[in-house]
């Protein structure tokens, strides 16, 4: 193909993407208006940790910047560390990749953030957390999303205390996003699921497991040679190079 052809294809892809993004923004605005006066609060539990710094806060910033969050969304970080919002953003700065022409909207995003320091096993700390949410949203029925960027060892106490102290009043809803390995084996996974089912309905829980693709990656050779459909394209005639990238720099 000529370079002009590639440019035409690229332009068409960008145009299609812009159309899809605009439709998403329209749907988000429609959902926001349909939910009435309720605002949204996104809680980052483990806000001082590596996952929050590298992934969660940068992603929240990009979603805000591109108009993919409902109006009135506020963000509350929570962890045991005695830090500030400024420190959180300082740690995440190089991952947020704020451009020069985005600094004004980034400042608006930062204002929407707050932080509460507390333990992961004390009722009074989660009572303070929900009081902060009520204060920021000026209503007790704001929709609440809790992102558990935490060690699995504290999932039990944290999830119980969230359900006990941090549920919004009707018609607000609650969602619990569980990050990290969801148990280390079937037994521990079932145990955690049974615990969560005591305090949350299944529609309130969203699970993210880092290891879901681990077996396939470890058995990539078996996958290749046991599937005839792949043998026609996964060979030296079709593959110029195999590149393995380790993105983590912490071991």
PDB file of C-alpha atoms in Angstrom:
ATOM      1  CA  UNK A   1       0.000   0.000   0.000  1.00  0.00           C
ATOM      2  CA  UNK A   2       1.107   3.568  -0.620  1.00  0.00           C
ATOM      3  CA  UNK A   3       1.665   6.095   2.152  1.00  0.00           C
ATOM      4  CA  UNK A   4      -1.428   8.019   0.982  1.00  0.00           C
ATOM      5  CA  UNK A   5      -3.527   4.889   1.439  1.00  0.00           C
ATOM      6  CA  UNK A   6      -2.260   4.425   4.986  1.00  0.00           C
ATOM      7  CA  UNK A   7      -2.985   8.089   5.749  1.00  0.00           C
ATOM      8  CA  UNK A   8      -6.523   7.728   4.399  1.00  0.00           C
ATOM      9  CA  UNK A   9      -7.109   4.622   6.515  1.00  0.00           C
ATOM     10  CA  UNK A  10      -5.712   6.397   9.594  1.00  0.00           C
ATOM     11  CA  UNK A  11      -7.953   9.420   9.026  1.00  0.00           C
ATOM     12  CA  UNK A  12     -10.990   7.163   8.661  1.00  0.00           C
ATOM     13  CA  UNK A  13     -10.156   5.339  11.911  1.00  0.00           C
ATOM     14  CA  UNK A  14      -9.748   8.619  13.820  1.00  0.00           C
ATOM     15  CA  UNK A  15     -13.047   9.906  12.423  1.00  0.00           C
ATOM     16  CA  UNK A  16     -14.822   6.720  13.472  1.00  0.00           C
ATOM     17  CA  UNK A  17     -13.238   6.873  16.948  1.00  0.00           C
ATOM     18  CA  UNK A  18     -14.338  10.496  17.416  1.00  0.00           C
ATOM     19  CA  UNK A  19     -17.882   9.469  16.484  1.00  0.00           C
ATOM     20  CA  UNK A  20     -17.848   6.613  19.020  1.00  0.00           C
ATOM     21  CA  UNK A  21     -16.440   8.866  21.759  1.00  0.00           C
ATOM     22  CA  UNK A  22     -19.130  11.466  21.124  1.00  0.00           C
ATOM     23  CA  UNK A  23     -21.839   8.801  21.383  1.00  0.00           C
ATOM     24  CA  UNK A  24     -20.320   7.632  24.687  1.00  0.00           C
ATOM     25  CA  UNK A  25     -20.311  11.174  26.056  1.00  0.00           C
ATOM     26  CA  UNK A  26     -23.965  11.602  25.040  1.00  0.00           C
ATOM     27  CA  UNK A  27     -24.939   8.353  26.766  1.00  0.00           C
ATOM     28  CA  UNK A  28     -23.036   9.293  29.933  1.00  0.00           C
ATOM     29  CA  UNK A  29     -24.803  12.668  30.066  1.00  0.00           C
ATOM     30  CA  UNK A  30     -28.141  10.948  29.524  1.00  0.00           C
ATOM     31  CA  UNK A  31     -27.464   8.488  32.352  1.00  0.00           C
ATOM     32  CA  UNK A  32     -26.439  11.344  34.611  1.00  0.00           C
ATOM     33  CA  UNK A  33     -29.604  13.312  33.909  1.00  0.00           C
ATOM     34  CA  UNK A  34     -31.791  10.215  34.299  1.00  0.00           C
ATOM     35  CA  UNK A  35     -30.425   9.551  37.775  1.00  0.00           C
ATOM     36  CA  UNK A  36     -31.900  12.809  39.043  1.00  0.00           C
ATOM     37  CA  UNK A  37     -30.014  15.158  41.346  1.00  0.00           C
ATOM     38  CA  UNK A  38     -27.631  12.441  42.527  1.00  0.00           C
ATOM     39  CA  UNK A  39     -23.924  13.068  42.133  1.00  0.00           C
ATOM     40  CA  UNK A  40     -21.209  10.410  41.941  1.00  0.00           C
ATOM     41  CA  UNK A  41     -18.335   9.789  44.348  1.00  0.00           C
ATOM     42  CA  UNK A  42     -15.377   7.617  43.378  1.00  0.00           C
ATOM     43  CA  UNK A  43     -13.426   6.278  46.364  1.00  0.00           C
ATOM     44  CA  UNK A  44      -9.843   5.100  45.895  1.00  0.00           C
ATOM     45  CA  UNK A  45      -9.010   2.874  48.866  1.00  0.00           C
ATOM     46  CA  UNK A  46      -5.261   2.443  48.913  1.00  0.00           C
ATOM     47  CA  UNK A  47      -4.733   5.923  47.469  1.00  0.00           C
ATOM     48  CA  UNK A  48      -1.109   6.081  48.630  1.00  0.00           C
ATOM     49  CA  UNK A  49      -0.141   2.820  46.941  1.00  0.00           C
ATOM     50  CA  UNK A  50       1.635   1.910  43.717  1.00  0.00           C
ATOM     51  CA  UNK A  51      -1.496   0.841  41.840  1.00  0.00           C
ATOM     52  CA  UNK A  52      -3.288   4.111  42.592  1.00  0.00           C
ATOM     53  CA  UNK A  53      -0.256   6.159  41.588  1.00  0.00           C
ATOM     54  CA  UNK A  54       0.460   4.384  38.308  1.00  0.00           C
ATOM     55  CA  UNK A  55      -2.982   3.359  37.103  1.00  0.00           C
ATOM     56  CA  UNK A  56      -6.053   4.595  38.936  1.00  0.00           C
ATOM     57  CA  UNK A  57      -5.432   8.326  39.325  1.00  0.00           C
ATOM     58  CA  UNK A  58      -3.995   8.692  35.796  1.00  0.00           C
ATOM     59  CA  UNK A  59      -7.024   6.855  34.372  1.00  0.00           C
ATOM     60  CA  UNK A  60      -9.473   9.003  36.349  1.00  0.00           C
ATOM     61  CA  UNK A  61      -7.713  12.100  35.042  1.00  0.00           C
ATOM     62  CA  UNK A  62      -7.908  10.920  31.420  1.00  0.00           C
ATOM     63  CA  UNK A  63     -11.595  10.041  31.782  1.00  0.00           C
ATOM     64  CA  UNK A  64     -12.297  13.476  33.272  1.00  0.00           C
ATOM     65  CA  UNK A  65     -10.223  15.259  30.627  1.00  0.00           C
ATOM     66  CA  UNK A  66     -12.025  13.498  27.759  1.00  0.00           C
ATOM     67  CA  UNK A  67     -15.519  14.064  29.166  1.00  0.00           C
ATOM     68  CA  UNK A  68     -16.267  10.440  30.058  1.00  0.00           C
ATOM     69  CA  UNK A  69     -17.392  11.063  33.643  1.00  0.00           C
ATOM     70  CA  UNK A  70     -20.808  12.360  34.748  1.00  0.00           C
ATOM     71  CA  UNK A  71     -20.932  15.950  35.873  1.00  0.00           C
ATOM     72  CA  UNK A  72     -20.708  16.352  39.624  1.00  0.00           C
ATOM     73  CA  UNK A  73     -18.309  13.429  40.128  1.00  0.00           C
ATOM     74  CA  UNK A  74     -16.009  13.824  43.153  1.00  0.00           C
ATOM     75  CA  UNK A  75     -12.992  11.710  44.133  1.00  0.00           C
ATOM     76  CA  UNK A  76     -11.951  10.682  47.640  1.00  0.00           C
ATOM     77  CA  UNK A  77      -8.693   8.898  48.375  1.00  0.00           C
ATOM     78  CA  UNK A  78      -8.381   6.779  51.503  1.00  0.00           C
ATOM     79  CA  UNK A  79      -5.336   5.057  53.034  1.00  0.00           C
ATOM     80  CA  UNK A  80      -3.438   4.724  56.289  1.00  0.00           C
ATOM     81  CA  UNK A  81      -0.703   7.151  55.228  1.00  0.00           C
ATOM     82  CA  UNK A  82      -0.758  10.698  56.577  1.00  0.00           C
ATOM     83  CA  UNK A  83      -0.446  12.413  53.196  1.00  0.00           C
ATOM     84  CA  UNK A  84      -2.275  15.091  51.226  1.00  0.00           C
ATOM     85  CA  UNK A  85      -3.930  15.384  47.830  1.00  0.00           C
ATOM     86  CA  UNK A  86      -0.922  17.416  46.667  1.00  0.00           C
ATOM     87  CA  UNK A  87       1.384  14.529  47.575  1.00  0.00           C
ATOM     88  CA  UNK A  88      -0.815  12.000  45.768  1.00  0.00           C
ATOM     89  CA  UNK A  89      -0.753  14.088  42.614  1.00  0.00           C
ATOM     90  CA  UNK A  90       2.973  14.708  42.957  1.00  0.00           C
ATOM     91  CA  UNK A  91       3.591  10.945  43.079  1.00  0.00           C
ATOM     92  CA  UNK A  92       1.328  10.291  40.093  1.00  0.00           C
ATOM     93  CA  UNK A  93       2.472  13.276  37.997  1.00  0.00           C
ATOM     94  CA  UNK A  94       4.743  11.434  35.571  1.00  0.00           C
ATOM     95  CA  UNK A  95       2.047   8.819  34.896  1.00  0.00           C
ATOM     96  CA  UNK A  96      -0.713  11.377  34.292  1.00  0.00           C
ATOM     97  CA  UNK A  97       1.196  12.920  31.379  1.00  0.00           C
ATOM     98  CA  UNK A  98      -0.488  16.318  31.579  1.00  0.00           C
ATOM     99  CA  UNK A  99       0.176  18.389  28.444  1.00  0.00           C
ATOM    100  CA  UNK A 100       0.837  22.126  28.523  1.00  0.00           C
ATOM    101  CA  UNK A 101      -2.570  22.966  27.028  1.00  0.00           C
ATOM    102  CA  UNK A 102      -4.332  20.711  29.572  1.00  0.00           C
ATOM    103  CA  UNK A 103      -3.122  22.426  32.745  1.00  0.00           C
ATOM    104  CA  UNK A 104      -6.268  24.504  33.193  1.00  0.00           C
ATOM    105  CA  UNK A 105      -8.631  21.524  33.063  1.00  0.00           C
ATOM    106  CA  UNK A 106      -6.177  19.509  35.174  1.00  0.00           C
ATOM    107  CA  UNK A 107      -6.407  22.159  37.896  1.00  0.00           C
ATOM    108  CA  UNK A 108     -10.207  21.759  37.871  1.00  0.00           C
ATOM    109  CA  UNK A 109      -9.818  17.991  38.179  1.00  0.00           C
ATOM    110  CA  UNK A 110      -7.483  18.326  41.141  1.00  0.00           C
ATOM    111  CA  UNK A 111      -9.953  20.543  43.009  1.00  0.00           C
ATOM    112  CA  UNK A 112     -12.482  17.696  42.830  1.00  0.00           C
ATOM    113  CA  UNK A 113     -10.172  15.430  44.839  1.00  0.00           C
ATOM    114  CA  UNK A 114      -9.882  15.047  48.587  1.00  0.00           C
ATOM    115  CA  UNK A 115      -8.193  12.605  50.948  1.00  0.00           C
ATOM    116  CA  UNK A 116      -9.036  10.918  54.247  1.00  0.00           C
ATOM    117  CA  UNK A 117      -6.471   9.024  56.321  1.00  0.00           C
ATOM    118  CA  UNK A 118      -7.662   6.088  58.369  1.00  0.00           C
ATOM    119  CA  UNK A 119      -7.286   2.436  59.252  1.00  0.00           C
ATOM    120  CA  UNK A 120      -8.798  -0.533  57.457  1.00  0.00           C
ATOM    121  CA  UNK A 121     -10.465  -2.094  60.485  1.00  0.00           C
ATOM    122  CA  UNK A 122     -12.033   0.662  62.629  1.00  0.00           C
ATOM    123  CA  UNK A 123     -15.664   1.724  62.494  1.00  0.00           C
ATOM    124  CA  UNK A 124     -14.975   5.339  63.409  1.00  0.00           C
ATOM    125  CA  UNK A 125     -12.618   5.820  60.449  1.00  0.00           C
ATOM    126  CA  UNK A 126     -15.220   4.667  57.939  1.00  0.00           C
ATOM    127  CA  UNK A 127     -17.803   6.852  59.648  1.00  0.00           C
ATOM    128  CA  UNK A 128     -15.455   9.807  58.989  1.00  0.00           C
ATOM    129  CA  UNK A 129     -15.110   8.657  55.382  1.00  0.00           C
ATOM    130  CA  UNK A 130     -18.867   8.669  54.761  1.00  0.00           C
ATOM    131  CA  UNK A 131     -19.183  12.032  56.541  1.00  0.00           C
ATOM    132  CA  UNK A 132     -16.593  13.450  54.132  1.00  0.00           C
ATOM    133  CA  UNK A 133     -18.586  12.048  51.205  1.00  0.00           C
ATOM    134  CA  UNK A 134     -21.811  13.603  52.487  1.00  0.00           C
ATOM    135  CA  UNK A 135     -20.052  16.926  52.980  1.00  0.00           C
ATOM    136  CA  UNK A 136     -18.576  16.999  49.465  1.00  0.00           C
ATOM    137  CA  UNK A 137     -21.709  15.905  47.638  1.00  0.00           C
ATOM    138  CA  UNK A 138     -24.066  17.847  49.930  1.00  0.00           C
ATOM    139  CA  UNK A 139     -26.387  14.849  49.870  1.00  0.00           C
ATOM    140  CA  UNK A 140     -26.474  11.418  51.487  1.00  0.00           C
ATOM    141  CA  UNK A 141     -27.818   9.690  48.371  1.00  0.00           C
ATOM    142  CA  UNK A 142     -24.888  10.257  46.000  1.00  0.00           C
ATOM    143  CA  UNK A 143     -23.935   7.181  43.976  1.00  0.00           C
ATOM    144  CA  UNK A 144     -20.749   5.631  45.372  1.00  0.00           C
ATOM    145  CA  UNK A 145     -18.034   3.560  43.686  1.00  0.00           C
ATOM    146  CA  UNK A 146     -15.370   1.996  45.924  1.00  0.00           C
ATOM    147  CA  UNK A 147     -12.160   0.863  44.240  1.00  0.00           C
ATOM    148  CA  UNK A 148     -10.209  -1.531  46.481  1.00  0.00           C
ATOM    149  CA  UNK A 149      -6.583  -1.030  45.440  1.00  0.00           C
ATOM    150  CA  UNK A 150      -5.544  -2.839  48.608  1.00  0.00           C
ATOM    151  CA  UNK A 151      -3.692  -5.927  49.830  1.00  0.00           C
ATOM    152  CA  UNK A 152      -6.069  -8.923  49.734  1.00  0.00           C
ATOM    153  CA  UNK A 153      -5.480  -9.418  53.474  1.00  0.00           C
ATOM    154  CA  UNK A 154      -7.728  -6.446  54.305  1.00  0.00           C
ATOM    155  CA  UNK A 155     -10.539  -7.120  51.813  1.00  0.00           C
ATOM    156  CA  UNK A 156     -12.658  -8.741  54.518  1.00  0.00           C
ATOM    157  CA  UNK A 157     -12.675  -5.940  57.083  1.00  0.00           C
ATOM    158  CA  UNK A 158     -12.799  -3.129  54.504  1.00  0.00           C
ATOM    159  CA  UNK A 159     -15.729  -4.549  52.538  1.00  0.00           C
ATOM    160  CA  UNK A 160     -17.703  -5.183  55.749  1.00  0.00           C
ATOM    161  CA  UNK A 161     -17.097  -1.649  57.057  1.00  0.00           C
ATOM    162  CA  UNK A 162     -18.021  -0.095  53.694  1.00  0.00           C
ATOM    163  CA  UNK A 163     -21.349  -1.909  53.715  1.00  0.00           C
ATOM    164  CA  UNK A 164     -21.941  -1.052  57.364  1.00  0.00           C
ATOM    165  CA  UNK A 165     -21.082   2.668  57.309  1.00  0.00           C
ATOM    166  CA  UNK A 166     -20.747   3.958  53.737  1.00  0.00           C
ATOM    167  CA  UNK A 167     -23.900   2.974  51.917  1.00  0.00           C
ATOM    168  CA  UNK A 168     -25.746   5.888  50.322  1.00  0.00           C
ATOM    169  CA  UNK A 169     -29.378   6.537  51.080  1.00  0.00           C
ATOM    170  CA  UNK A 170     -31.947   5.673  48.421  1.00  0.00           C
ATOM    171  CA  UNK A 171     -32.039   6.203  45.467  1.00  0.00           C
ATOM    172  CA  UNK A 172     -28.242   6.184  45.493  1.00  0.00           C
ATOM    173  CA  UNK A 173     -26.449   2.960  44.544  1.00  0.00           C
ATOM    174  CA  UNK A 174     -23.131   1.416  45.579  1.00  0.00           C
ATOM    175  CA  UNK A 175     -20.518  -0.465  43.536  1.00  0.00           C
ATOM    176  CA  UNK A 176     -17.494  -2.315  44.930  1.00  0.00           C
ATOM    177  CA  UNK A 177     -14.529  -2.804  42.569  1.00  0.00           C
ATOM    178  CA  UNK A 178     -12.176  -5.493  43.851  1.00  0.00           C
ATOM    179  CA  UNK A 179      -8.660  -5.200  42.397  1.00  0.00           C
ATOM    180  CA  UNK A 180      -5.640  -7.532  42.786  1.00  0.00           C
ATOM    181  CA  UNK A 181      -5.677 -11.362  42.873  1.00  0.00           C
ATOM    182  CA  UNK A 182      -9.139 -12.552  43.879  1.00  0.00           C
ATOM    183  CA  UNK A 183      -7.804 -15.217  46.195  1.00  0.00           C
ATOM    184  CA  UNK A 184      -4.691 -17.352  45.626  1.00  0.00           C
ATOM    185  CA  UNK A 185      -6.598 -20.543  44.770  1.00  0.00           C
ATOM    186  CA  UNK A 186     -10.159 -21.840  44.395  1.00  0.00           C
ATOM    187  CA  UNK A 187     -10.665 -22.254  48.130  1.00  0.00           C
ATOM    188  CA  UNK A 188      -9.553 -18.721  49.030  1.00  0.00           C
ATOM    189  CA  UNK A 189     -11.493 -17.271  46.080  1.00  0.00           C
ATOM    190  CA  UNK A 190     -14.687 -19.017  47.216  1.00  0.00           C
ATOM    191  CA  UNK A 191     -14.108 -17.844  50.778  1.00  0.00           C
ATOM    192  CA  UNK A 192     -13.831 -14.221  49.656  1.00  0.00           C
ATOM    193  CA  UNK A 193     -16.909 -14.549  47.433  1.00  0.00           C
ATOM    194  CA  UNK A 194     -18.907 -15.985  50.338  1.00  0.00           C
ATOM    195  CA  UNK A 195     -17.787 -13.106  52.558  1.00  0.00           C
ATOM    196  CA  UNK A 196     -18.726 -10.438  50.001  1.00  0.00           C
ATOM    197  CA  UNK A 197     -22.122 -12.056  49.372  1.00  0.00           C
ATOM    198  CA  UNK A 198     -23.017 -11.418  53.025  1.00  0.00           C
ATOM    199  CA  UNK A 199     -22.788  -7.659  52.523  1.00  0.00           C
ATOM    200  CA  UNK A 200     -23.291  -6.989  48.789  1.00  0.00           C
ATOM    201  CA  UNK A 201     -25.526  -8.230  46.013  1.00  0.00           C
ATOM    202  CA  UNK A 202     -23.772  -9.686  42.981  1.00  0.00           C
ATOM    203  CA  UNK A 203     -24.685  -6.681  40.826  1.00  0.00           C
ATOM    204  CA  UNK A 204     -22.826  -4.440  43.285  1.00  0.00           C
ATOM    205  CA  UNK A 205     -19.504  -6.293  42.858  1.00  0.00           C
ATOM    206  CA  UNK A 206     -17.031  -5.934  39.998  1.00  0.00           C
ATOM    207  CA  UNK A 207     -13.941  -8.167  40.131  1.00  0.00           C
ATOM    208  CA  UNK A 208     -10.577  -7.534  38.470  1.00  0.00           C
ATOM    209  CA  UNK A 209      -8.019 -10.342  38.676  1.00  0.00           C
ATOM    210  CA  UNK A 210      -4.444  -9.828  37.512  1.00  0.00           C
ATOM    211  CA  UNK A 211      -3.933 -13.559  37.055  1.00  0.00           C
ATOM    212  CA  UNK A 212      -6.835 -14.494  34.777  1.00  0.00           C
ATOM    213  CA  UNK A 213      -4.513 -14.670  31.772  1.00  0.00           C
ATOM    214  CA  UNK A 214      -1.517 -16.151  33.579  1.00  0.00           C
ATOM    215  CA  UNK A 215      -2.047 -19.786  32.552  1.00  0.00           C
ATOM    216  CA  UNK A 216      -2.464 -18.921  28.895  1.00  0.00           C
ATOM    217  CA  UNK A 217       0.728 -16.847  28.889  1.00  0.00           C
ATOM    218  CA  UNK A 218       2.655 -19.651  30.590  1.00  0.00           C
ATOM    219  CA  UNK A 219       1.321 -22.148  28.051  1.00  0.00           C
ATOM    220  CA  UNK A 220       1.689 -20.016  24.931  1.00  0.00           C
ATOM    221  CA  UNK A 221       3.769 -22.728  23.195  1.00  0.00           C
ATOM    222  CA  UNK A 222       1.084 -25.353  23.852  1.00  0.00           C
ATOM    223  CA  UNK A 223      -1.549 -22.922  22.617  1.00  0.00           C
ATOM    224  CA  UNK A 224       0.400 -22.421  19.389  1.00  0.00           C
ATOM    225  CA  UNK A 225       1.137 -26.037  18.516  1.00  0.00           C
ATOM    226  CA  UNK A 226      -2.165 -27.573  19.610  1.00  0.00           C
ATOM    227  CA  UNK A 227      -4.280 -25.273  17.415  1.00  0.00           C
ATOM    228  CA  UNK A 228      -4.023 -25.894  13.681  1.00  0.00           C
ATOM    229  CA  UNK A 229      -5.706 -22.591  12.893  1.00  0.00           C
ATOM    230  CA  UNK A 230      -2.752 -20.770  14.473  1.00  0.00           C
ATOM    231  CA  UNK A 231      -0.049 -22.823  12.764  1.00  0.00           C
ATOM    232  CA  UNK A 232      -0.848 -21.167   9.438  1.00  0.00           C
ATOM    233  CA  UNK A 233      -0.070 -17.674  10.698  1.00  0.00           C
ATOM    234  CA  UNK A 234       2.089 -18.151  13.789  1.00  0.00           C
ATOM    235  CA  UNK A 235       5.227 -19.062  11.905  1.00  0.00           C
ATOM    236  CA  UNK A 236       8.429 -17.500  10.565  1.00  0.00           C
ATOM    237  CA  UNK A 237       6.738 -16.551   7.301  1.00  0.00           C
ATOM    238  CA  UNK A 238       4.173 -14.329   9.023  1.00  0.00           C
ATOM    239  CA  UNK A 239       5.974 -13.114  12.164  1.00  0.00           C
ATOM    240  CA  UNK A 240       8.939 -10.776  11.805  1.00  0.00           C
ATOM    241  CA  UNK A 241       9.775 -10.528  15.509  1.00  0.00           C
ATOM    242  CA  UNK A 242       8.568 -11.394  18.992  1.00  0.00           C
ATOM    243  CA  UNK A 243       9.038  -8.620  21.547  1.00  0.00           C
ATOM    244  CA  UNK A 244       8.555  -9.175  25.283  1.00  0.00           C
ATOM    245  CA  UNK A 245       8.178  -6.007  27.354  1.00  0.00           C
ATOM    246  CA  UNK A 246       8.372  -5.843  31.143  1.00  0.00           C
ATOM    247  CA  UNK A 247       6.688  -2.546  32.006  1.00  0.00           C
ATOM    248  CA  UNK A 248       7.188  -2.750  35.774  1.00  0.00           C
ATOM    249  CA  UNK A 249      10.358  -1.257  37.193  1.00  0.00           C
ATOM    250  CA  UNK A 250       9.967  -2.557  40.745  1.00  0.00           C
ATOM    251  CA  UNK A 251      11.117  -6.142  40.392  1.00  0.00           C
TER     252      UNK A 251
END
